[in-house]
mmCIF file of C-alpha atoms and ligand atoms in Angstrom:
data_model
loop_
_atom_site.group_PDB
_atom_site.id
_atom_site.type_symbol
_atom_site.label_atom_id
_atom_site.label_comp_id
_atom_site.label_asym_id
_atom_site.label_seq_id
_atom_site.Cartn_x
_atom_site.Cartn_y
_atom_site.Cartn_z
ATOM 1 C CA MET M 1 17.598 33.384 -69.476
ATOM 2 C CA SER M 2 18.378 37.176 -69.473
ATOM 3 C CA LYS M 3 15.531 39.637 -69.464
ATOM 4 C CA THR M 4 17.648 42.019 -71.325
ATOM 5 C CA TRP M 5 18.095 39.935 -74.133
ATOM 6 C CA ARG M 6 16.640 41.512 -77.506
ATOM 7 C CA PRO M 7 13.850 39.454 -79.308
ATOM 8 C CA ALA M 8 16.118 37.704 -81.873
ATOM 9 C CA THR M 9 18.254 36.354 -79.019
ATOM 10 C CA GLN M 10 15.416 35.283 -76.804
ATOM 11 C CA LEU M 11 13.857 33.442 -79.724
ATOM 12 C CA VAL M 12 16.899 31.456 -80.389
ATOM 13 C CA HIS M 13 17.895 30.702 -76.729
ATOM 14 C CA GLY M 14 14.954 31.639 -74.442
ATOM 15 C CA GLY M 15 13.672 28.785 -72.229
ATOM 16 C CA ALA M 16 16.132 26.210 -73.335
ATOM 17 C CA LEU M 17 16.522 23.209 -71.036
ATOM 18 C CA ARG M 18 19.608 20.982 -71.762
ATOM 19 C CA SER M 19 19.627 17.444 -70.544
ATOM 20 C CA GLN M 20 22.836 15.617 -69.160
ATOM 21 C CA TYR M 21 23.925 14.956 -72.892
ATOM 22 C CA GLY M 22 24.209 18.810 -73.556
ATOM 23 C CA GLU M 23 22.273 18.685 -76.893
ATOM 24 C CA THR M 24 22.360 21.780 -79.089
ATOM 25 C CA SER M 25 18.887 21.491 -80.520
ATOM 26 C CA GLU M 26 16.283 21.282 -77.754
ATOM 27 C CA ALA M 27 15.157 17.638 -76.923
ATOM 28 C CA ILE M 28 11.773 16.282 -77.638
ATOM 29 C CA TYR M 29 10.497 14.655 -74.503
ATOM 30 C CA LEU M 30 7.709 12.483 -76.070
ATOM 31 C CA THR M 31 6.421 11.164 -72.852
ATOM 32 C CA GLN M 32 2.940 11.037 -71.411
ATOM 33 C CA GLY M 33 3.897 10.527 -67.863
ATOM 34 C CA PHE M 34 6.706 10.777 -65.326
ATOM 35 C CA VAL M 35 8.065 8.265 -62.727
ATOM 36 C CA TYR M 36 9.074 9.126 -59.132
ATOM 37 C CA GLU M 37 11.876 7.785 -57.038
ATOM 38 C CA THR M 38 9.340 7.080 -54.158
ATOM 39 C CA ALA M 39 5.705 6.961 -53.139
ATOM 40 C CA GLU M 40 6.413 9.902 -50.849
ATOM 41 C CA ALA M 41 7.945 11.959 -53.765
ATOM 42 C CA ALA M 42 4.919 11.232 -55.859
ATOM 43 C CA GLU M 43 2.844 12.310 -52.829
ATOM 44 C CA ALA M 44 4.963 15.633 -52.510
ATOM 45 C CA ARG M 45 4.759 16.354 -56.280
ATOM 46 C CA PHE M 46 0.953 16.050 -56.229
ATOM 47 C CA LYS M 47 0.585 18.234 -53.303
ATOM 48 C CA GLY M 48 2.683 20.845 -54.955
ATOM 49 C CA GLU M 49 5.402 20.676 -52.259
ATOM 50 C CA THR M 50 8.118 19.895 -54.956
ATOM 51 C CA GLU M 51 8.772 21.243 -58.404
ATOM 52 C CA GLY M 52 8.431 18.797 -61.342
ATOM 53 C CA TYR M 53 6.072 17.329 -63.882
ATOM 54 C CA ILE M 54 2.950 15.167 -63.136
ATOM 55 C CA TYR M 55 1.384 14.344 -66.603
ATOM 56 C CA ALA M 56 1.770 15.743 -70.154
ATOM 57 C CA ARG M 57 -1.593 17.122 -70.122
ATOM 58 C CA TYR M 58 -0.595 19.406 -67.357
ATOM 59 C CA GLY M 59 2.903 20.154 -68.693
ATOM 60 C CA SER M 60 6.065 18.634 -70.075
ATOM 61 C CA PRO M 61 9.823 19.646 -70.617
ATOM 62 C CA THR M 62 9.504 20.420 -74.438
ATOM 63 C CA ASN M 63 6.137 22.430 -74.030
ATOM 64 C CA ASP M 64 7.883 24.071 -70.956
ATOM 65 C CA MET M 65 10.737 25.369 -73.165
ATOM 66 C CA PHE M 66 8.108 26.647 -75.929
ATOM 67 C CA GLU M 67 6.068 28.317 -73.122
ATOM 68 C CA LYS M 68 9.102 29.936 -71.565
ATOM 69 C CA ARG M 69 10.445 31.087 -74.869
ATOM 70 C CA MET M 70 7.101 32.773 -75.612
ATOM 71 C CA CYS M 71 6.964 34.370 -72.228
ATOM 72 C CA ALA M 72 10.381 36.015 -72.610
ATOM 73 C CA MET M 73 9.167 37.164 -76.118
ATOM 74 C CA GLU M 74 5.875 38.596 -74.931
ATOM 75 C CA GLY M 75 6.743 39.819 -71.565
ATOM 76 C CA ALA M 76 4.417 37.445 -69.825
ATOM 77 C CA GLU M 77 4.796 35.567 -66.754
ATOM 78 C CA GLU M 78 3.127 32.461 -67.533
ATOM 79 C CA ALA M 79 2.156 30.653 -70.742
ATOM 80 C CA ARG M 80 0.151 27.412 -71.600
ATOM 81 C CA ALA M 81 0.677 25.626 -74.936
ATOM 82 C CA THR M 82 -2.434 24.383 -76.755
ATOM 83 C CA ALA M 83 -3.111 21.940 -79.779
ATOM 84 C CA SER M 84 -4.271 24.733 -81.942
ATOM 85 C CA GLY M 85 -5.108 28.542 -82.120
ATOM 86 C CA MET M 86 -8.711 27.885 -81.584
ATOM 87 C CA ALA M 87 -7.977 25.626 -78.385
ATOM 88 C CA ALA M 88 -6.153 28.814 -77.161
ATOM 89 C CA VAL M 89 -8.951 31.089 -78.018
ATOM 90 C CA ALA M 90 -11.726 28.917 -76.744
ATOM 91 C CA ALA M 91 -9.942 28.192 -73.418
ATOM 92 C CA ALA M 92 -8.712 31.836 -72.736
ATOM 93 C CA ILE M 93 -12.277 32.997 -73.077
ATOM 94 C CA LEU M 94 -14.287 30.127 -71.561
ATOM 95 C CA CYS M 95 -11.969 29.625 -68.372
ATOM 96 C CA GLN M 96 -13.058 32.981 -67.202
ATOM 97 C CA VAL M 97 -16.671 33.219 -67.546
ATOM 98 C CA LYS M 98 -19.707 31.631 -66.109
ATOM 99 C CA ALA M 99 -23.567 31.561 -66.952
ATOM 100 C CA GLY M 100 -24.775 35.067 -66.471
ATOM 101 C CA ASP M 101 -21.577 36.873 -67.578
ATOM 102 C CA HIS M 102 -21.233 39.121 -70.636
ATOM 103 C CA ILE M 103 -18.567 39.363 -73.170
ATOM 104 C CA VAL M 104 -18.041 42.329 -75.637
ATOM 105 C CA ALA M 105 -15.995 41.448 -78.743
ATOM 106 C CA ALA M 106 -15.205 43.144 -81.972
ATOM 107 C CA ARG M 107 -17.312 41.868 -84.809
ATOM 108 C CA ALA M 108 -14.311 41.637 -87.082
ATOM 109 C CA LEU M 109 -12.966 38.297 -85.814
ATOM 110 C CA PHE M 110 -11.660 35.064 -87.711
ATOM 111 C CA GLY M 111 -14.631 33.007 -88.505
ATOM 112 C CA SER M 112 -14.027 30.399 -85.764
ATOM 113 C CA CYS M 113 -13.316 33.117 -83.018
ATOM 114 C CA ARG M 114 -16.697 34.620 -83.915
ATOM 115 C CA TRP M 115 -18.312 31.352 -83.663
ATOM 116 C CA VAL M 116 -17.043 30.799 -80.089
ATOM 117 C CA VAL M 117 -18.280 34.154 -78.519
ATOM 118 C CA GLU M 118 -21.478 34.591 -80.792
ATOM 119 C CA THR M 119 -22.691 30.999 -80.942
ATOM 120 C CA LEU M 120 -21.112 28.906 -78.327
ATOM 121 C CA ALA M 121 -20.890 31.150 -75.498
ATOM 122 C CA PRO M 122 -24.700 31.726 -75.507
ATOM 123 C CA LYS M 123 -25.458 28.049 -75.358
ATOM 124 C CA TYR M 124 -23.926 28.255 -71.706
ATOM 125 C CA GLY M 125 -25.688 31.275 -70.737
ATOM 126 C CA ILE M 126 -23.002 33.767 -71.440
ATOM 127 C CA GLU M 127 -24.130 36.847 -73.348
ATOM 128 C CA CYS M 128 -22.094 38.446 -76.011
ATOM 129 C CA THR M 129 -22.304 41.802 -77.805
ATOM 130 C CA LEU M 130 -20.382 42.272 -81.134
ATOM 131 C CA VAL M 131 -19.333 45.897 -81.735
ATOM 132 C CA ASP M 132 -17.551 47.618 -84.626
ATOM 133 C CA GLY M 133 -14.185 47.491 -82.602
ATOM 134 C CA ARG M 134 -12.648 50.396 -84.464
ATOM 135 C CA TYR M 135 -14.455 52.955 -82.454
ATOM 136 C CA LEU M 136 -13.798 53.032 -78.662
ATOM 137 C CA GLU M 137 -17.301 54.564 -77.943
ATOM 138 C CA ASN M 138 -18.812 51.364 -79.311
ATOM 139 C CA TRP M 139 -16.951 49.411 -76.671
ATOM 140 C CA GLU M 140 -18.103 51.688 -73.953
ATOM 141 C CA LYS M 141 -21.833 51.755 -75.039
ATOM 142 C CA ALA M 142 -21.720 47.973 -75.051
ATOM 143 C CA ILE M 143 -20.759 47.735 -71.262
ATOM 144 C CA ARG M 144 -23.203 46.113 -68.968
ATOM 145 C CA PRO M 145 -22.902 45.402 -65.232
ATOM 146 C CA ASN M 146 -21.961 41.768 -65.985
ATOM 147 C CA THR M 147 -19.378 42.453 -68.548
ATOM 148 C CA LYS M 148 -16.383 40.364 -67.691
ATOM 149 C CA VAL M 149 -14.319 39.884 -71.083
ATOM 150 C CA PHE M 150 -13.459 42.072 -74.116
ATOM 151 C CA PHE M 151 -12.081 40.024 -76.845
ATOM 152 C CA LEU M 152 -10.413 41.413 -80.102
ATOM 153 C CA GLU M 153 -8.057 40.760 -82.967
ATOM 154 C CA SER M 154 -5.809 43.531 -84.261
ATOM 155 C CA PRO M 155 -5.120 43.856 -87.088
ATOM 156 C CA THR M 156 -8.286 41.785 -88.063
ATOM 157 C CA ASN M 157 -8.754 38.901 -90.523
ATOM 158 C CA PRO M 158 -9.120 39.572 -93.394
ATOM 159 C CA THR M 159 -9.627 43.436 -93.877
ATOM 160 C CA LEU M 160 -6.759 44.502 -91.556
ATOM 161 C CA GLU M 161 -8.743 46.832 -89.386
ATOM 162 C CA VAL M 162 -7.066 47.769 -86.181
ATOM 163 C CA VAL M 163 -8.356 48.242 -82.493
ATOM 164 C CA ASP M 164 -7.054 50.744 -80.004
ATOM 165 C CA ILE M 165 -5.814 48.125 -77.562
ATOM 166 C CA ALA M 166 -4.780 50.557 -74.919
ATOM 167 C CA GLY M 167 -8.222 52.336 -75.174
ATOM 168 C CA VAL M 168 -10.012 49.195 -74.752
ATOM 169 C CA ALA M 169 -7.850 48.136 -71.893
ATOM 170 C CA LYS M 170 -8.411 51.422 -70.070
ATOM 171 C CA LEU M 171 -12.268 50.820 -70.265
ATOM 172 C CA ALA M 172 -11.936 47.324 -69.157
ATOM 173 C CA ASN M 173 -9.905 48.367 -66.183
ATOM 174 C CA GLN M 174 -12.672 50.773 -65.091
ATOM 175 C CA ILE M 175 -15.052 47.813 -64.755
ATOM 176 C CA GLY M 176 -12.696 45.088 -63.641
ATOM 177 C CA ALA M 177 -13.061 43.267 -67.037
ATOM 178 C CA LYS M 178 -10.379 41.395 -68.778
ATOM 179 C CA VAL M 179 -9.009 42.166 -72.336
ATOM 180 C CA VAL M 180 -8.089 39.187 -74.499
ATOM 181 C CA VAL M 181 -6.133 39.850 -77.730
ATOM 182 C CA ASP M 182 -5.739 37.622 -80.546
ATOM 183 C CA ASN M 183 -2.374 38.800 -81.854
ATOM 184 C CA VAL M 184 -1.809 36.570 -84.682
ATOM 185 C CA PHE M 185 -1.752 39.044 -87.415
ATOM 186 C CA ALA M 186 0.754 41.345 -85.661
ATOM 187 C CA THR M 187 3.024 38.698 -84.337
ATOM 188 C CA PRO M 188 5.026 39.236 -81.057
ATOM 189 C CA LEU M 189 7.380 41.043 -82.912
ATOM 190 C CA PHE M 190 5.095 43.929 -84.088
ATOM 191 C CA GLN M 191 2.681 44.327 -81.180
ATOM 192 C CA LYS M 192 2.782 43.655 -77.479
ATOM 193 C CA PRO M 193 -0.712 43.639 -76.122
ATOM 194 C CA LEU M 194 0.392 43.200 -72.492
ATOM 195 C CA GLU M 195 2.544 46.349 -72.625
ATOM 196 C CA LEU M 196 -0.640 48.075 -74.046
ATOM 197 C CA GLY M 197 -2.599 47.038 -70.879
ATOM 198 C CA ALA M 198 -4.318 43.855 -72.307
ATOM 199 C CA HIS M 199 -4.517 41.061 -69.704
ATOM 200 C CA VAL M 200 -4.348 37.886 -71.939
ATOM 201 C CA VAL M 201 -2.702 37.268 -75.190
ATOM 202 C CA VAL M 202 -3.492 34.244 -77.553
ATOM 203 C CA TYR M 203 -1.669 33.112 -80.725
ATOM 204 C CA SER M 204 -2.651 30.622 -83.449
ATOM 205 C CA ALA M 205 0.995 29.061 -83.386
ATOM 206 C CA THR M 206 0.031 27.577 -86.649
ATOM 207 C CA LYS M 207 0.729 30.785 -88.577
ATOM 208 C CA HIS M 208 3.974 32.851 -88.349
ATOM 209 C CA ILE M 209 5.354 30.929 -85.258
ATOM 210 C CA ASP M 210 5.618 27.613 -87.158
ATOM 211 C CA GLY M 211 5.788 29.452 -90.295
ATOM 212 C CA GLN M 212 6.476 26.434 -92.495
ATOM 213 C CA GLY M 213 3.150 24.863 -92.813
ATOM 214 C CA ARG M 214 3.972 21.919 -90.446
ATOM 215 C CA SER M 215 2.166 22.025 -87.174
ATOM 216 C CA LEU M 216 -1.164 23.186 -85.708
ATOM 217 C CA GLY M 217 -0.616 24.781 -82.405
ATOM 218 C CA GLY M 218 -1.574 27.646 -79.945
ATOM 219 C CA VAL M 219 -0.480 29.448 -76.785
ATOM 220 C CA ILE M 220 -2.082 31.546 -74.155
ATOM 221 C CA LEU M 221 0.054 34.176 -72.220
ATOM 222 C CA SER M 222 -0.878 36.193 -69.128
ATOM 223 C CA ASP M 223 0.354 36.953 -65.599
ATOM 224 C CA LYS M 224 0.740 34.255 -62.845
ATOM 225 C CA GLU M 225 -2.377 35.492 -60.968
ATOM 226 C CA TRP M 226 -4.733 35.201 -64.010
ATOM 227 C CA VAL M 227 -3.316 31.800 -64.901
ATOM 228 C CA THR M 228 -3.628 30.419 -61.444
ATOM 229 C CA GLU M 229 -6.894 31.745 -60.801
ATOM 230 C CA HIS M 230 -8.638 31.045 -64.200
ATOM 231 C CA LEU M 231 -6.797 28.997 -66.620
ATOM 232 C CA GLN M 232 -4.759 26.388 -64.490
ATOM 233 C CA ASP M 233 -7.705 24.151 -63.737
ATOM 234 C CA TYR M 234 -9.580 24.550 -66.996
ATOM 235 C CA TYR M 235 -6.350 23.601 -68.856
ATOM 236 C CA ARG M 236 -5.529 20.452 -66.744
ATOM 237 C CA HIS M 237 -8.988 19.096 -66.799
ATOM 238 C CA THR M 238 -10.384 19.913 -70.299
ATOM 239 C CA GLY M 239 -7.063 18.822 -71.818
ATOM 240 C CA PRO M 240 -6.241 21.245 -74.762
ATOM 241 C CA ALA M 241 -2.513 20.487 -74.279
ATOM 242 C CA MET M 242 -0.046 20.596 -77.253
ATOM 243 C CA SER M 243 1.965 17.565 -78.246
ATOM 244 C CA PRO M 244 5.592 17.736 -77.446
ATOM 245 C CA PHE M 245 6.518 17.102 -80.932
ATOM 246 C CA THR M 246 4.591 20.113 -82.079
ATOM 247 C CA ALA M 247 6.416 22.083 -79.226
ATOM 248 C CA TRP M 248 9.701 21.106 -80.747
ATOM 249 C CA THR M 249 8.700 22.208 -84.157
ATOM 250 C CA LEU M 250 7.409 25.420 -82.901
ATOM 251 C CA LEU M 251 10.781 26.017 -80.846
ATOM 252 C CA LYS M 252 12.549 25.658 -84.217
ATOM 253 C CA GLY M 253 9.968 28.055 -85.845
ATOM 254 C CA LEU M 254 10.539 30.704 -83.243
ATOM 255 C CA GLU M 255 14.407 30.700 -84.002
ATOM 256 C CA THR M 256 13.821 31.958 -87.239
ATOM 257 C CA LEU M 257 10.539 34.111 -86.764
ATOM 258 C CA PRO M 258 12.418 37.570 -86.945
ATOM 259 C CA LEU M 259 14.161 36.677 -90.248
ATOM 260 C CA ARG M 260 10.954 35.322 -91.810
ATOM 261 C CA VAL M 261 8.651 38.078 -90.639
ATOM 262 C CA LYS M 262 11.187 40.750 -91.745
ATOM 263 C CA GLN M 263 11.319 39.351 -95.282
ATOM 264 C CA GLN M 264 7.747 38.566 -95.405
ATOM 265 C CA THR M 265 6.871 42.285 -94.421
ATOM 266 C CA GLU M 266 9.143 43.664 -96.960
ATOM 267 C CA ASN M 267 7.514 41.624 -99.548
ATOM 268 C CA ALA M 268 4.084 42.622 -98.349
ATOM 269 C CA ALA M 269 4.886 46.288 -98.340
ATOM 270 C CA LYS M 270 6.392 46.029 -101.817
ATOM 271 C CA ILE M 271 3.426 44.006 -103.263
ATOM 272 C CA ALA M 272 0.967 46.608 -101.509
ATOM 273 C CA ASP M 273 2.588 49.457 -103.246
ATOM 274 C CA PHE M 274 2.646 47.798 -106.556
ATOM 275 C CA LEU M 275 -0.998 46.803 -106.436
ATOM 276 C CA ALA M 276 -2.105 50.092 -105.504
ATOM 277 C CA GLU M 277 -1.112 51.364 -108.702
ATOM 278 C CA GLN M 278 -2.755 48.889 -110.955
ATOM 279 C CA LYS M 279 -5.998 49.621 -112.719
ATOM 280 C CA GLN M 280 -7.702 46.408 -111.951
ATOM 281 C CA ILE M 281 -7.428 47.160 -108.144
ATOM 282 C CA ALA M 282 -10.227 49.202 -106.420
ATOM 283 C CA LYS M 283 -8.609 49.296 -102.960
ATOM 284 C CA ILE M 284 -5.597 48.110 -100.963
ATOM 285 C CA ILE M 285 -5.509 47.935 -97.199
ATOM 286 C CA TYR M 286 -1.972 47.658 -95.687
ATOM 287 C CA PRO M 287 -1.212 48.596 -92.056
ATOM 288 C CA GLY M 288 2.317 49.983 -93.237
ATOM 289 C CA ARG M 289 0.867 52.515 -95.714
ATOM 290 C CA LYS M 290 -0.011 56.075 -94.937
ATOM 291 C CA ASP M 291 -3.517 55.458 -96.440
ATOM 292 C CA HIS M 292 -4.558 52.921 -94.052
ATOM 293 C CA PRO M 293 -7.802 54.049 -92.546
ATOM 294 C CA GLN M 294 -6.354 54.117 -89.131
ATOM 295 C CA ALA M 295 -2.862 54.864 -89.659
ATOM 296 C CA ASP M 296 -2.675 56.792 -86.560
ATOM 297 C CA ILE M 297 -3.544 53.857 -84.342
ATOM 298 C CA VAL M 298 -1.192 51.635 -86.362
ATOM 299 C CA ALA M 299 1.682 54.160 -85.630
ATOM 300 C CA LYS M 300 0.766 54.343 -81.997
ATOM 301 C CA GLN M 301 0.630 50.605 -81.092
ATOM 302 C CA MET M 302 2.476 48.588 -83.732
ATOM 303 C CA LYS M 303 6.184 48.374 -84.666
ATOM 304 C CA GLY M 304 5.939 47.302 -88.026
ATOM 305 C CA GLY M 305 3.515 46.888 -90.968
ATOM 306 C CA SER M 306 2.122 43.402 -91.704
ATOM 307 C CA THR M 307 2.862 40.207 -93.443
ATOM 308 C CA LEU M 308 -0.633 40.463 -94.830
ATOM 309 C CA VAL M 309 -2.300 42.706 -97.566
ATOM 310 C CA ALA M 310 -6.099 43.149 -98.185
ATOM 311 C CA LEU M 311 -6.898 43.886 -101.760
ATOM 312 C CA GLU M 312 -10.178 44.463 -103.571
ATOM 313 C CA LEU M 313 -10.532 43.934 -107.420
ATOM 314 C CA LYS M 314 -12.768 46.176 -109.371
ATOM 315 C CA GLY M 315 -14.162 43.179 -111.265
ATOM 316 C CA GLY M 316 -15.697 41.355 -108.060
ATOM 317 C CA LYS M 317 -15.539 37.506 -107.596
ATOM 318 C CA GLU M 318 -14.967 36.936 -111.257
ATOM 319 C CA ALA M 319 -11.862 39.161 -111.138
ATOM 320 C CA ALA M 320 -10.689 37.829 -107.791
ATOM 321 C CA PHE M 321 -10.998 34.146 -108.965
ATOM 322 C CA ALA M 322 -9.158 35.062 -112.423
ATOM 323 C CA LEU M 323 -6.334 36.570 -110.451
ATOM 324 C CA GLN M 324 -5.864 33.646 -108.014
ATOM 325 C CA ASN M 325 -6.170 31.064 -110.845
ATOM 326 C CA ALA M 326 -3.401 33.022 -112.797
ATOM 327 C CA LEU M 327 -0.909 33.332 -110.089
ATOM 328 C CA GLU M 328 1.965 30.709 -110.512
ATOM 329 C CA ILE M 329 4.170 31.423 -107.215
ATOM 330 C CA VAL M 330 1.539 32.670 -105.078
ATOM 331 C CA LYS M 331 -0.520 29.492 -103.919
ATOM 332 C CA ILE M 332 -4.256 29.594 -103.246
ATOM 333 C CA SER M 333 -4.573 28.527 -99.535
ATOM 334 C CA ASN M 334 -6.721 29.811 -96.529
ATOM 335 C CA ASN M 335 -3.613 29.508 -94.101
ATOM 336 C CA LEU M 336 -1.278 32.590 -93.557
ATOM 337 C CA GLY M 337 1.994 33.471 -92.083
ATOM 338 C CA ASP M 338 3.824 30.839 -93.946
ATOM 339 C CA ALA M 339 7.161 30.737 -95.918
ATOM 340 C CA LYS M 340 5.093 30.378 -99.261
ATOM 341 C CA SER M 341 3.105 33.351 -100.285
ATOM 342 C CA LEU M 342 -0.693 32.334 -100.153
ATOM 343 C CA ILE M 343 -3.747 33.969 -101.162
ATOM 344 C CA THR M 344 -7.567 33.522 -100.386
ATOM 345 C CA HIS M 345 -10.983 34.587 -101.159
ATOM 346 C CA PRO M 346 -12.524 35.196 -97.731
ATOM 347 C CA ALA M 347 -16.163 35.472 -98.908
ATOM 348 C CA THR M 348 -16.072 31.892 -100.225
ATOM 349 C CA THR M 349 -13.635 30.425 -97.913
ATOM 350 C CA THR M 350 -12.684 31.464 -94.240
ATOM 351 C CA HIS M 351 -15.613 33.962 -93.848
ATOM 352 C CA LYS M 352 -18.211 31.955 -96.074
ATOM 353 C CA ASN M 353 -20.348 31.206 -92.910
ATOM 354 C CA LEU M 354 -21.316 34.928 -92.411
ATOM 355 C CA THR M 355 -24.319 36.526 -93.933
ATOM 356 C CA ASP M 356 -23.823 38.831 -96.800
ATOM 357 C CA GLU M 357 -24.767 41.768 -94.611
ATOM 358 C CA ALA M 358 -22.163 40.694 -91.857
ATOM 359 C CA ARG M 359 -19.662 40.450 -94.635
ATOM 360 C CA ALA M 360 -20.419 43.861 -95.874
ATOM 361 C CA GLU M 361 -20.080 45.367 -92.443
ATOM 362 C CA LEU M 362 -16.685 43.992 -92.371
ATOM 363 C CA GLY M 363 -15.687 45.385 -95.717
ATOM 364 C CA ILE M 364 -15.516 41.616 -97.345
ATOM 365 C CA SER M 365 -16.771 42.271 -100.807
ATOM 366 C CA PRO M 366 -17.021 39.622 -103.508
ATOM 367 C CA GLY M 367 -13.862 41.172 -104.987
ATOM 368 C CA THR M 368 -11.673 40.972 -101.636
ATOM 369 C CA LEU M 369 -8.704 39.007 -101.518
ATOM 370 C CA ARG M 370 -6.266 38.194 -98.490
ATOM 371 C CA LEU M 371 -2.708 37.914 -99.466
ATOM 372 C CA SER M 372 -0.101 36.410 -96.910
ATOM 373 C CA ALA M 373 3.303 37.294 -98.272
ATOM 374 C CA GLY M 374 5.912 34.560 -97.983
ATOM 375 C CA ILE M 375 9.769 34.789 -97.923
ATOM 376 C CA GLU M 376 10.414 34.433 -101.646
ATOM 377 C CA ASP M 377 12.221 37.033 -103.708
ATOM 378 C CA GLY M 378 10.079 40.065 -103.620
ATOM 379 C CA ASP M 379 10.807 40.766 -107.373
ATOM 380 C CA ASP M 380 9.463 37.290 -108.435
ATOM 381 C CA LEU M 381 6.318 38.052 -106.344
ATOM 382 C CA ILE M 382 5.791 41.383 -108.163
ATOM 383 C CA GLU M 383 6.387 39.577 -111.600
ATOM 384 C CA ASP M 384 3.977 36.902 -110.645
ATOM 385 C CA PHE M 385 1.178 39.578 -109.822
ATOM 386 C CA ALA M 386 1.954 41.501 -113.027
ATOM 387 C CA GLN M 387 1.622 38.407 -115.325
ATOM 388 C CA ALA M 388 -1.489 37.362 -113.461
ATOM 389 C CA LEU M 389 -3.241 40.784 -113.408
ATOM 390 C CA ALA M 390 -2.653 40.869 -117.228
ATOM 391 C CA LYS M 391 -5.277 38.089 -117.393
ATOM 392 C CA VAL M 392 -7.669 39.939 -115.287
ATOM 393 C CA LYS M 393 -10.154 42.479 -117.063
ATOM 394 C CA ALA M 394 -10.038 46.120 -115.521
HETATM 395 C C1 LIG P 1 -6.886 35.473 -86.187
HETATM 396 C C2 LIG P 1 -6.861 33.739 -86.061
HETATM 397 N N1 LIG P 1 -7.164 33.510 -84.820
HETATM 398 C C3 LIG P 1 -7.195 32.180 -84.684
HETATM 399 C C4 LIG P 1 -7.108 31.185 -85.561
HETATM 400 C C5 LIG P 1 -7.181 29.609 -85.336
HETATM 401 O O1 LIG P 1 -5.888 29.025 -85.400
HETATM 402 P P1 LIG P 1 -5.701 27.554 -85.570
HETATM 403 O O2 LIG P 1 -6.083 27.322 -87.038
HETATM 404 O O3 LIG P 1 -4.292 27.201 -85.336
HETATM 405 O O4 LIG P 1 -6.731 26.815 -84.708
HETATM 406 C C6 LIG P 1 -6.729 31.685 -86.897
HETATM 407 C C7 LIG P 1 -6.516 30.808 -88.055
HETATM 408 O O5 LIG P 1 -6.797 31.097 -89.251
HETATM 409 C C8 LIG P 1 -6.607 33.296 -87.180
HETATM 410 O O6 LIG P 1 -6.454 33.582 -88.465
#
C-alpha cells in the first residue's frame, strides 16, 4: 500500500490481502477461529511474540482489509471494525472513561449518540454536560477538572450545524482530554478530523460506506497509542466485532464511495438550490451554500458540501407529511447515505424521544425534513420535488 495514493485509489486497493489463489475481489474469511501448527505456535501467538490472528472477536483477515483501507483513507494508524455505528460510538467513548470522569458533548447529536452520553454514561458515574457546540466558548465554559472526553458530530443530524473541530481540539489538548468526532455526515472524503486535531474518529459504516442499504457496520480510528491504551482490551472483551461478511460488503462499498458521494453531493446541491426558491419552503440548510449559518467554518474544515439537505416547510407537520407522501422517487426512510434518495421527518422519527424544548433548541421544528440525496439523475429528483410541492399548500 502506498501512502501517496489518492483517495479513489486507496479505496479500491488499500489494505488488500491476496490469498494463494490470487483472487481479484477480496476473499471473505468467514471463520470464528484459527488453527496453529503446534502448541508452541499457539503459545507464542497468545504471548504476542508472533503475528497472526487468534479469534475473530479480536480480529480476522477480511475485517483487517476493511480496517486497513479505512486507515489509509483517514490517515489513522489503527482501526477497529464494529457491528454497527452505535457499537463504534459507545466503545469509542466508554473505553476511555471511568466513574468520576466528565464528558462534554455537543447537544446536537443523533438520538442514540445523545442517549449514550446523556443517559447511559451517568448510570456508571460518568458526568456529562451538553453544550451548544456551534460556539467554542460553550465548550470552554463546560470544562471541569475531571473532563476527559469531548464528543461531537459535524455536520449534525439533522439540521447540519457545524462545529469548529480544530478549535475544540485545541481546548482539549490544553487539558489533556480526547476529542471523539462522529464523521458520518461529512464522510472521510469531505472532512479529516484527525488532520484537524481530533484524537478519535467514528463512523456508522451503515451510511455512505455501505451506501447500498445492505449492512449495518461501524469503525473506530485513531493512533496506535490510544488504541493500545484504551480500546484494545475493551474491544476484545466486550465483543462489538463486525462480521467478516459485513466487512466484505463494506470493502465493496468503499470501492465506489467517491463516485457515489460525488453524485449524491451534486444532487443535494441542485435540490437545495431548487427548494430555496419554492414558496412552500421557509428555510434550507445546506453546508455547500453561501447562506449556511456557519459558511466560514464549512469553508475552513470541509472539502465538499454534503449529501444531505435540511429543509423547513412553512406549513409545519401537515405540509412536511404531505410533501413526503407525494414524493414518488424519493423514499420515506430514516436511513441516510444511500444510493436511493431518502427523506425523513426528524420530529416524529429519529429525534422523537427529545422533548419539544430540546428539539426547538436544535432547530428541529414540526416542518423540518431531512433529505439524503441518492445517485439518481438529478433532474428526475427535481421533477419529483416539483410535482410533490405542487400538492403542498404554501
Ligand atoms: C450521526 C450518526 N451517528 C451514528 C449513527 C448510528 O449508526 P448505526 O445505525 O450504524 O448504528 C447514526 C445512524 O443514523 C448517525 O446518523
